Every structure is written in C-alpha cells, then in structure tokens.
C-alpha cells in the first residue's frame, strides 16, 4: 500500500521526467505533495504527455543530458535530493539496432554518471535504478524470471540494461555496501518492470502507441511479431512498486537493497495478437489490424516475470488485470480526443488505481 503522507515535502529527483513513465510519475509525486526535480532531455515525442499535461508547472525541470556528468552533479548538489528515481534511458529495442553506440552511452554511462552524482551529493538516502524485464538472459522459459536469474540481453537495448544492473551492483558493493550503511546512509535498488502501457504514450516502434496512432487516424493497425508474449501492465503498476520500494529504502535501508521485479500476474502475459484484438474490440468503430509478414529484427518471443519477492517483502501486487489496463488506455485516449484536460485524466486514473 502506498503511504501518501510519507511523500509530503520529500525531495525527489526523477531522471527522464519528460518521458512517458517519468511524466506519470511526476504527476503522481506532485499530487502527494513531493518536491520534484526533473533532469532529462526534451520530450522524446510530439505530442508528449509531458507537454500536454504541463508537467513543467509541477516540477523543477532541468533539460539536460544524462551523459553530461558535470551538469548532472551540479544539479544534484543544488537540489540535494533525498530520493532518486533514475528512468532516463534509450528505451526502444528497435532503436538500439539503429543506434547501438548511443544506446550504450545513455544506458551504461548514464548509470555511471547517475551513481557518481549520488556519491557527490550529501543527503541522498534512497536510489532506484529502473531497468527492464529484458535484462535477463532470455531462454524462452514458460516460467517467470526471478531476481537471481542470469542477466544477459540479445539486442543492444536489453544488453545495455543488463550492464546497467551490473554497474549498480558494483557501486552498491564498492561504495554503498549494505554492511556499511551506518557510514554512508545510502540504499540502492534496481527495478525490472514489464511492458508498460497507458494513456499518453506516443513512442515510436512500440505496440500500444502504434495501435493508438492508427486508431486515431482511422487506419488499419499493422502488427509485428503477433505470437510474442510479454508481461503487459498499466504504467501505474510498476510506478506503485517504485514508490513502495523507495519508502522502504528510505526508512529501512539495506534490508531492501538489491533487484526487484514488478510485473503482472501470469495470465496477463498475453501474445501481441490478443492484445491488438482486445484493443480493437474496446475501441469499436470498425477498428481492424493485419499482420506485417516482412522480416523483423530479433526480439524475445516469450517473457514472464516472477514477482514473488515484491509480493512477499513489499506487500505489492498488481491491481488491474490486462483487460482493465487496456480499457484505461482507451478511456484516457478518448478523453484526450474529446478535448478533456489530460492532466486531470491522469490524476483521476491514479485515484481510481489507489481505490481499487
């Protein structure tokens, strides 16, 4: 359960705050009374959730590059955050094939720079590095990956996130060792989430955004990799996990350091074809799709997460099944299409989530 009162006046630095997940998180933190500073590049898409929700009115926003270590350290020192949630990343598998060097620079050296800034900035107590479910060496198992399973990554994106995990583990051992917590006072965790969906995502080469763009334009949806199975979940699911974990790190320190999975229940890991069919059904209005049979870059076919650790130790569990999550995406999109205030739609769905 999220302790709303805990976040009042907490100083939270969010990297990647101009992105889809970062915007949802910034709105949620602001609604609980947190003092939020964001450090990120300009919004990655047009339109963007960040701009249409006027997130810059809610946070102290700095437009900067996670690869610029000196700039990052300067803003850490000026804000002196208590809690850091690191989400700045190159997050797209297909983009990593086009720009592997940039992907590694952002996802690997960006993590190093972030942890160096933590080292330099007094007052930080809790750090969460958000990586991905794709950081595991994918063996196409039918069961879920656990936090102790081997890391890997076939494509540059997935591999760069596995590297980010290893970097975090090294810094935790070398500079923020849980056994020396009384000396440094910093607790660090990584969070591995599944495929997140939600209103306001306009990313390129991602299933739900591609579907929504087609539906809004009354075009047929083109589907790649229809048989691929992913752990789909609404964006509020992992964000709630990050919030609960951050409080545990802040209050109880090393006991909660380490890696954490945040994914849906097993029945909600569905193939792409089912997701698109259900989305078309919810949208109505003669929505249709067809399969793209052209050759595609390699992506994992089957992926699930075992979230037993988060359920048992954090008391976290998913609240919305995949049918509900998809309905929330459609509801949000139709409200946006009809001219309703997107920020209010986000806040309303956050409250609906909390009251589920």
CSV table of C-alpha atoms in Angstrom, one decimal, residues 13-343:
chain,number,residue,atom,x,y,z
A,13,UNK,CA,14.9,13.8,-8.2
A,14,UNK,CA,13.5,12.0,-11.3
A,15,UNK,CA,15.7,11.5,-14.3
A,16,UNK,CA,13.8,11.0,-17.6
A,17,UNK,CA,10.9,13.1,-16.2
A,18,UNK,CA,9.9,14.3,-19.7
A,19,UNK,CA,9.2,10.7,-20.9
A,20,UNK,CA,6.0,8.7,-20.7
A,21,UNK,CA,6.7,6.9,-17.4
A,22,UNK,CA,8.5,9.9,-16.0
A,23,UNK,CA,5.6,12.2,-16.7
A,24,UNK,CA,3.1,9.8,-15.0
A,25,UNK,CA,5.4,9.5,-12.0
A,26,UNK,CA,6.0,13.3,-11.7
A,27,UNK,CA,2.2,13.9,-11.7
A,28,UNK,CA,1.7,11.2,-9.1
A,29,UNK,CA,4.5,12.5,-6.8
A,30,UNK,CA,3.3,16.1,-7.1
A,31,UNK,CA,-0.3,15.0,-6.2
A,32,UNK,CA,1.1,13.6,-3.0
A,33,UNK,CA,2.9,16.8,-2.1
A,34,UNK,CA,6.5,15.8,-3.0
A,35,UNK,CA,9.0,18.4,-4.1
A,36,UNK,CA,10.1,17.1,-7.5
A,37,UNK,CA,13.1,18.0,-9.6
A,38,UNK,CA,13.4,16.5,-13.1
A,39,UNK,CA,16.6,16.0,-15.2
A,40,UNK,CA,16.1,14.9,-18.7
A,41,UNK,CA,16.4,15.7,-22.4
A,42,UNK,CA,13.5,17.4,-24.2
A,43,UNK,CA,10.4,15.3,-24.5
A,44,UNK,CA,11.1,12.4,-27.0
A,45,UNK,CA,7.9,12.7,-28.9
A,46,UNK,CA,5.5,15.2,-30.4
A,47,UNK,CA,2.9,15.3,-28.9
A,48,UNK,CA,4.2,14.3,-25.5
A,49,UNK,CA,2.5,13.5,-22.2
A,50,UNK,CA,4.9,15.9,-20.5
A,51,UNK,CA,3.8,18.9,-22.6
A,52,UNK,CA,0.1,18.3,-22.8
A,53,UNK,CA,-0.1,17.7,-19.0
A,54,UNK,CA,2.0,20.8,-18.4
A,55,UNK,CA,4.3,18.8,-16.1
A,56,UNK,CA,6.8,21.7,-16.1
A,57,UNK,CA,4.3,23.5,-13.9
A,58,UNK,CA,4.5,20.8,-11.3
A,59,UNK,CA,8.3,20.1,-11.1
A,60,UNK,CA,11.6,22.0,-11.0
A,61,UNK,CA,12.6,20.9,-14.5
A,62,UNK,CA,16.1,20.9,-15.9
A,63,UNK,CA,16.7,20.0,-19.5
A,64,UNK,CA,20.0,18.2,-19.6
A,65,UNK,CA,21.8,15.1,-20.9
A,66,UNK,CA,22.4,12.2,-18.5
A,67,UNK,CA,25.7,11.7,-20.4
A,68,UNK,CA,26.9,15.2,-19.1
A,69,UNK,CA,28.3,14.1,-15.7
A,70,UNK,CA,29.4,17.6,-14.6
A,71,UNK,CA,26.0,19.1,-15.3
A,72,UNK,CA,24.2,16.2,-13.6
A,73,UNK,CA,26.4,16.6,-10.5
A,74,UNK,CA,25.8,20.3,-10.4
A,75,UNK,CA,22.1,19.9,-10.3
A,76,UNK,CA,22.3,17.2,-7.7
A,77,UNK,CA,24.3,19.4,-5.5
A,78,UNK,CA,21.9,22.4,-5.9
A,79,UNK,CA,18.7,20.3,-5.3
A,80,UNK,CA,20.2,17.9,-2.7
A,81,UNK,CA,17.5,15.2,-3.2
A,82,UNK,CA,16.6,12.6,-0.6
A,83,UNK,CA,15.2,10.1,-3.1
A,84,UNK,CA,16.4,9.5,-6.6
A,85,UNK,CA,14.5,7.5,-9.3
A,86,UNK,CA,16.5,7.0,-12.4
A,87,UNK,CA,14.5,6.5,-15.6
A,88,UNK,CA,16.5,8.4,-18.2
A,89,UNK,CA,17.2,5.9,-20.9
A,90,UNK,CA,17.1,5.0,-24.6
A,91,UNK,CA,14.2,2.6,-24.1
A,92,UNK,CA,13.4,1.1,-27.5
A,93,UNK,CA,14.7,-2.3,-28.8
A,94,UNK,CA,14.4,-1.4,-32.5
A,95,UNK,CA,16.1,1.9,-32.0
A,96,UNK,CA,19.0,0.2,-30.3
A,97,UNK,CA,19.7,-1.7,-33.5
A,98,UNK,CA,19.8,1.6,-35.4
A,99,UNK,CA,22.0,3.4,-32.8
A,100,UNK,CA,23.8,0.8,-30.6
A,101,UNK,CA,26.6,3.3,-29.6
A,102,UNK,CA,24.1,5.9,-28.4
A,103,UNK,CA,22.1,3.3,-26.6
A,104,UNK,CA,25.1,2.1,-24.6
A,105,UNK,CA,26.3,5.7,-23.9
A,106,UNK,CA,22.9,6.6,-22.4
A,107,UNK,CA,22.0,3.4,-20.6
A,108,UNK,CA,25.5,2.4,-19.4
A,109,UNK,CA,27.5,5.6,-18.9
A,110,UNK,CA,24.3,7.4,-17.9
A,111,UNK,CA,24.0,4.9,-15.0
A,112,UNK,CA,27.7,5.5,-14.0
A,113,UNK,CA,27.1,9.3,-14.1
A,114,UNK,CA,24.0,9.0,-12.0
A,115,UNK,CA,25.7,6.9,-9.4
A,116,UNK,CA,28.7,9.3,-9.4
A,117,UNK,CA,26.3,12.2,-8.7
A,118,UNK,CA,24.8,10.2,-5.8
A,119,UNK,CA,28.3,9.8,-4.4
A,120,UNK,CA,29.0,13.5,-4.6
A,121,UNK,CA,25.6,14.7,-3.2
A,122,UNK,CA,25.1,14.6,0.5
A,123,UNK,CA,21.6,13.8,1.8
A,124,UNK,CA,20.6,11.1,-0.7
A,125,UNK,CA,19.1,8.2,1.2
A,126,UNK,CA,17.3,6.0,-1.4
A,127,UNK,CA,18.1,5.3,-5.1
A,128,UNK,CA,16.1,3.2,-7.6
A,129,UNK,CA,17.6,2.5,-11.0
A,130,UNK,CA,14.8,1.5,-13.3
A,131,UNK,CA,16.0,-1.1,-15.8
A,132,UNK,CA,13.8,-3.6,-17.6
A,133,UNK,CA,12.5,-7.2,-17.7
A,134,UNK,CA,14.6,-7.7,-20.8
A,135,UNK,CA,17.8,-7.5,-18.8
A,136,UNK,CA,17.6,-11.3,-18.2
A,137,UNK,CA,19.3,-13.8,-20.5
A,138,UNK,CA,16.2,-15.0,-22.3
A,139,UNK,CA,15.8,-18.7,-22.5
A,140,UNK,CA,12.2,-18.6,-23.7
A,141,UNK,CA,11.1,-20.3,-20.4
A,142,UNK,CA,7.4,-20.7,-19.7
A,143,UNK,CA,8.0,-19.7,-16.1
A,144,UNK,CA,8.9,-16.3,-14.8
A,145,UNK,CA,12.4,-15.0,-14.3
A,146,UNK,CA,13.5,-14.3,-10.7
A,147,UNK,CA,15.8,-11.6,-9.5
A,148,UNK,CA,18.7,-14.1,-9.1
A,149,UNK,CA,18.5,-15.5,-12.6
A,150,UNK,CA,21.3,-14.8,-15.0
A,151,UNK,CA,21.5,-11.4,-16.8
A,152,UNK,CA,22.1,-11.1,-20.5
A,153,UNK,CA,20.4,-9.4,-23.4
A,154,UNK,CA,20.4,-10.3,-27.1
A,155,UNK,CA,19.9,-6.8,-28.6
A,156,UNK,CA,21.8,-3.7,-27.6
A,157,UNK,CA,19.0,-2.2,-25.6
A,158,UNK,CA,18.4,-5.3,-23.5
A,159,UNK,CA,22.2,-5.9,-23.0
A,160,UNK,CA,22.8,-2.3,-22.1
A,161,UNK,CA,20.2,-2.6,-19.3
A,162,UNK,CA,21.9,-5.8,-18.1
A,163,UNK,CA,25.1,-3.8,-18.0
A,164,UNK,CA,23.3,-1.1,-16.0
A,165,UNK,CA,22.2,-3.7,-13.5
A,166,UNK,CA,25.8,-4.9,-13.1
A,167,UNK,CA,27.1,-1.3,-12.7
A,168,UNK,CA,24.6,-0.7,-10.0
A,169,UNK,CA,25.6,-3.9,-8.2
A,170,UNK,CA,29.3,-2.9,-8.4
A,171,UNK,CA,28.6,0.6,-7.0
A,172,UNK,CA,26.4,-0.9,-4.3
A,173,UNK,CA,29.2,-3.3,-3.3
A,174,UNK,CA,32.1,-0.8,-3.6
A,175,UNK,CA,30.6,2.5,-2.4
A,176,UNK,CA,27.2,1.8,-0.8
A,177,UNK,CA,27.8,-1.6,0.8
A,178,UNK,CA,24.7,-2.6,2.9
A,179,UNK,CA,27.1,-3.8,5.6
A,180,UNK,CA,28.5,-0.3,5.9
A,181,UNK,CA,25.1,1.5,5.8
A,182,UNK,CA,25.7,3.3,9.1
A,183,UNK,CA,28.7,5.0,7.4
A,184,UNK,CA,27.2,6.1,4.1
A,185,UNK,CA,23.5,6.0,4.7
A,186,UNK,CA,22.5,5.2,1.1
A,187,UNK,CA,20.3,2.3,0.0
A,188,UNK,CA,20.3,1.4,-3.7
A,189,UNK,CA,17.9,-0.9,-5.6
A,190,UNK,CA,17.1,-1.8,-9.2
A,191,UNK,CA,13.6,-2.3,-10.6
A,192,UNK,CA,12.8,-4.6,-13.5
A,193,UNK,CA,9.3,-4.0,-15.0
A,194,UNK,CA,7.4,-5.5,-17.9
A,195,UNK,CA,5.9,-3.8,-20.9
A,196,UNK,CA,4.1,-0.8,-19.6
A,197,UNK,CA,1.0,0.7,-21.3
A,198,UNK,CA,-1.1,3.7,-20.5
A,199,UNK,CA,-2.6,6.9,-21.9
A,200,UNK,CA,-0.3,9.5,-23.4
A,201,UNK,CA,2.4,7.2,-24.9
A,202,UNK,CA,3.4,8.3,-28.4
A,203,UNK,CA,6.7,6.4,-28.6
A,204,UNK,CA,7.8,5.0,-32.0
A,205,UNK,CA,8.0,1.3,-32.6
A,206,UNK,CA,6.0,0.3,-29.5
A,207,UNK,CA,2.9,-1.8,-29.8
A,208,UNK,CA,0.2,0.2,-28.0
A,209,UNK,CA,1.4,3.7,-29.2
A,210,UNK,CA,1.5,2.4,-32.8
A,211,UNK,CA,-2.0,1.0,-32.3
A,212,UNK,CA,-3.4,4.2,-30.8
A,213,UNK,CA,-1.9,6.3,-33.6
A,214,UNK,CA,-3.5,4.1,-36.2
A,215,UNK,CA,-6.9,4.2,-34.4
A,216,UNK,CA,-6.9,7.9,-34.0
A,217,UNK,CA,-6.2,8.2,-37.8
A,218,UNK,CA,-8.8,5.6,-38.7
A,219,UNK,CA,-6.1,3.5,-40.2
A,220,UNK,CA,-5.6,-0.3,-40.1
A,221,UNK,CA,-3.1,-1.4,-37.4
A,222,UNK,CA,0.0,-3.2,-38.7
A,223,UNK,CA,1.2,-5.9,-36.3
A,224,UNK,CA,4.7,-7.2,-36.0
A,225,UNK,CA,5.6,-10.4,-34.1
A,226,UNK,CA,1.9,-11.4,-33.4
A,227,UNK,CA,3.0,-14.5,-31.4
A,228,UNK,CA,5.4,-12.8,-29.0
A,229,UNK,CA,4.3,-13.0,-25.4
A,230,UNK,CA,5.0,-10.1,-23.0
A,231,UNK,CA,4.2,-9.2,-19.4
A,232,UNK,CA,1.8,-6.3,-20.2
A,233,UNK,CA,0.8,-4.0,-17.4
A,234,UNK,CA,-0.6,-0.5,-16.8
A,235,UNK,CA,2.1,2.1,-16.1
A,236,UNK,CA,0.7,2.7,-12.7
A,237,UNK,CA,1.5,-0.8,-11.6
A,238,UNK,CA,5.4,-0.6,-11.7
A,239,UNK,CA,5.3,3.1,-10.6
A,240,UNK,CA,3.4,2.0,-7.5
A,241,UNK,CA,6.1,-0.6,-6.9
A,242,UNK,CA,8.8,2.0,-7.2
A,243,UNK,CA,7.0,4.3,-4.7
A,244,UNK,CA,6.6,1.5,-2.1
A,245,UNK,CA,10.2,0.4,-2.6
A,246,UNK,CA,11.6,3.9,-2.3
A,247,UNK,CA,9.9,4.4,1.0
A,248,UNK,CA,11.3,1.0,2.3
A,249,UNK,CA,14.8,2.0,1.1
A,250,UNK,CA,14.4,5.4,2.8
A,251,UNK,CA,13.1,4.1,6.1
A,252,UNK,CA,14.9,0.7,6.4
A,253,UNK,CA,17.9,1.0,4.2
A,254,UNK,CA,20.0,-2.0,3.3
A,255,UNK,CA,17.3,-4.6,4.0
A,256,UNK,CA,15.6,-3.6,0.7
A,257,UNK,CA,18.7,-3.0,-1.4
A,258,UNK,CA,19.1,-5.3,-4.5
A,259,UNK,CA,17.0,-6.2,-7.5
A,260,UNK,CA,13.2,-6.3,-7.7
A,261,UNK,CA,10.7,-7.5,-10.3
A,262,UNK,CA,7.4,-5.6,-10.9
A,263,UNK,CA,5.2,-7.4,-13.4
A,264,UNK,CA,1.6,-8.6,-14.0
A,265,UNK,CA,0.0,-11.8,-12.9
A,266,UNK,CA,0.9,-14.8,-15.2
A,267,UNK,CA,-2.4,-14.8,-17.0
A,268,UNK,CA,-1.8,-11.3,-18.1
A,269,UNK,CA,1.3,-12.2,-20.1
A,270,UNK,CA,-0.5,-12.3,-23.5
A,271,UNK,CA,0.6,-12.6,-27.1
A,272,UNK,CA,0.7,-9.5,-29.2
A,273,UNK,CA,-2.2,-10.7,-31.4
A,274,UNK,CA,-4.5,-11.0,-28.4
A,275,UNK,CA,-3.6,-7.5,-27.2
A,276,UNK,CA,-4.4,-5.9,-30.5
A,277,UNK,CA,-7.7,-7.8,-30.9
A,278,UNK,CA,-8.8,-6.7,-27.4
A,279,UNK,CA,-7.8,-3.1,-28.1
A,280,UNK,CA,-9.8,-3.1,-31.4
A,281,UNK,CA,-12.8,-4.6,-29.5
A,282,UNK,CA,-12.6,-1.9,-26.8
A,283,UNK,CA,-12.2,0.9,-29.4
A,284,UNK,CA,-15.0,-0.3,-31.7
A,285,UNK,CA,-15.7,1.9,-34.7
A,286,UNK,CA,-14.7,-0.9,-37.1
A,287,UNK,CA,-11.1,-1.0,-35.8
A,288,UNK,CA,-9.0,-3.6,-37.7
A,289,UNK,CA,-5.5,-4.9,-38.0
A,290,UNK,CA,-3.3,-7.1,-40.2
A,291,UNK,CA,-0.1,-9.0,-39.7
A,292,UNK,CA,3.2,-7.5,-41.1
A,293,UNK,CA,4.9,-10.5,-42.6
A,294,UNK,CA,8.1,-8.7,-43.5
A,295,UNK,CA,11.4,-9.7,-41.8
A,296,UNK,CA,11.8,-8.1,-38.3
A,297,UNK,CA,14.8,-7.6,-36.1
A,298,UNK,CA,15.2,-10.2,-33.3
A,299,UNK,CA,13.1,-9.8,-30.2
A,300,UNK,CA,12.4,-12.3,-27.5
A,301,UNK,CA,9.3,-14.4,-28.2
A,302,UNK,CA,8.4,-15.4,-24.6
A,303,UNK,CA,9.0,-13.4,-21.4
A,304,UNK,CA,7.5,-13.5,-17.9
A,305,UNK,CA,8.5,-12.2,-14.5
A,306,UNK,CA,8.2,-13.9,-11.1
A,307,UNK,CA,7.3,-11.1,-8.7
A,308,UNK,CA,7.1,-13.3,-5.5
A,309,UNK,CA,9.8,-11.2,-3.8
A,310,UNK,CA,7.9,-7.9,-4.2
A,311,UNK,CA,4.6,-9.5,-3.1
A,312,UNK,CA,6.1,-11.0,0.0
A,313,UNK,CA,8.6,-8.3,1.1
A,314,UNK,CA,6.9,-5.2,-0.1
A,315,UNK,CA,3.2,-6.2,0.0
A,316,UNK,CA,3.0,-5.0,-3.6
A,317,UNK,CA,0.8,-6.8,-6.1
A,318,UNK,CA,-0.9,-5.9,-9.4
A,319,UNK,CA,-4.3,-4.2,-9.1
A,320,UNK,CA,-5.5,-4.0,-12.7
A,321,UNK,CA,-5.6,-7.0,-15.0
A,322,UNK,CA,-4.8,-6.7,-18.7
A,323,UNK,CA,-8.4,-6.1,-19.7
A,324,UNK,CA,-8.7,-3.3,-17.2
A,325,UNK,CA,-5.4,-1.8,-18.3
A,326,UNK,CA,-6.3,-1.7,-21.9
A,327,UNK,CA,-9.7,-0.2,-21.1
A,328,UNK,CA,-7.9,2.6,-19.1
A,329,UNK,CA,-5.7,3.3,-22.2
A,330,UNK,CA,-8.8,3.6,-24.4
A,331,UNK,CA,-10.7,5.7,-21.9
A,332,UNK,CA,-7.7,8.1,-21.5
A,333,UNK,CA,-7.2,8.4,-25.3
A,334,UNK,CA,-10.9,9.1,-26.0
A,335,UNK,CA,-10.9,11.8,-23.3
A,336,UNK,CA,-7.9,13.3,-24.9
A,337,UNK,CA,-9.5,13.1,-28.3
A,338,UNK,CA,-12.6,14.8,-26.9
A,339,UNK,CA,-10.6,17.7,-25.5
A,340,UNK,CA,-10.6,16.9,-21.8
A,341,UNK,CA,-7.6,18.0,-19.7
A,342,UNK,CA,-5.0,15.2,-19.9
A,343,UNK,CA,-3.5,16.0,-16.5
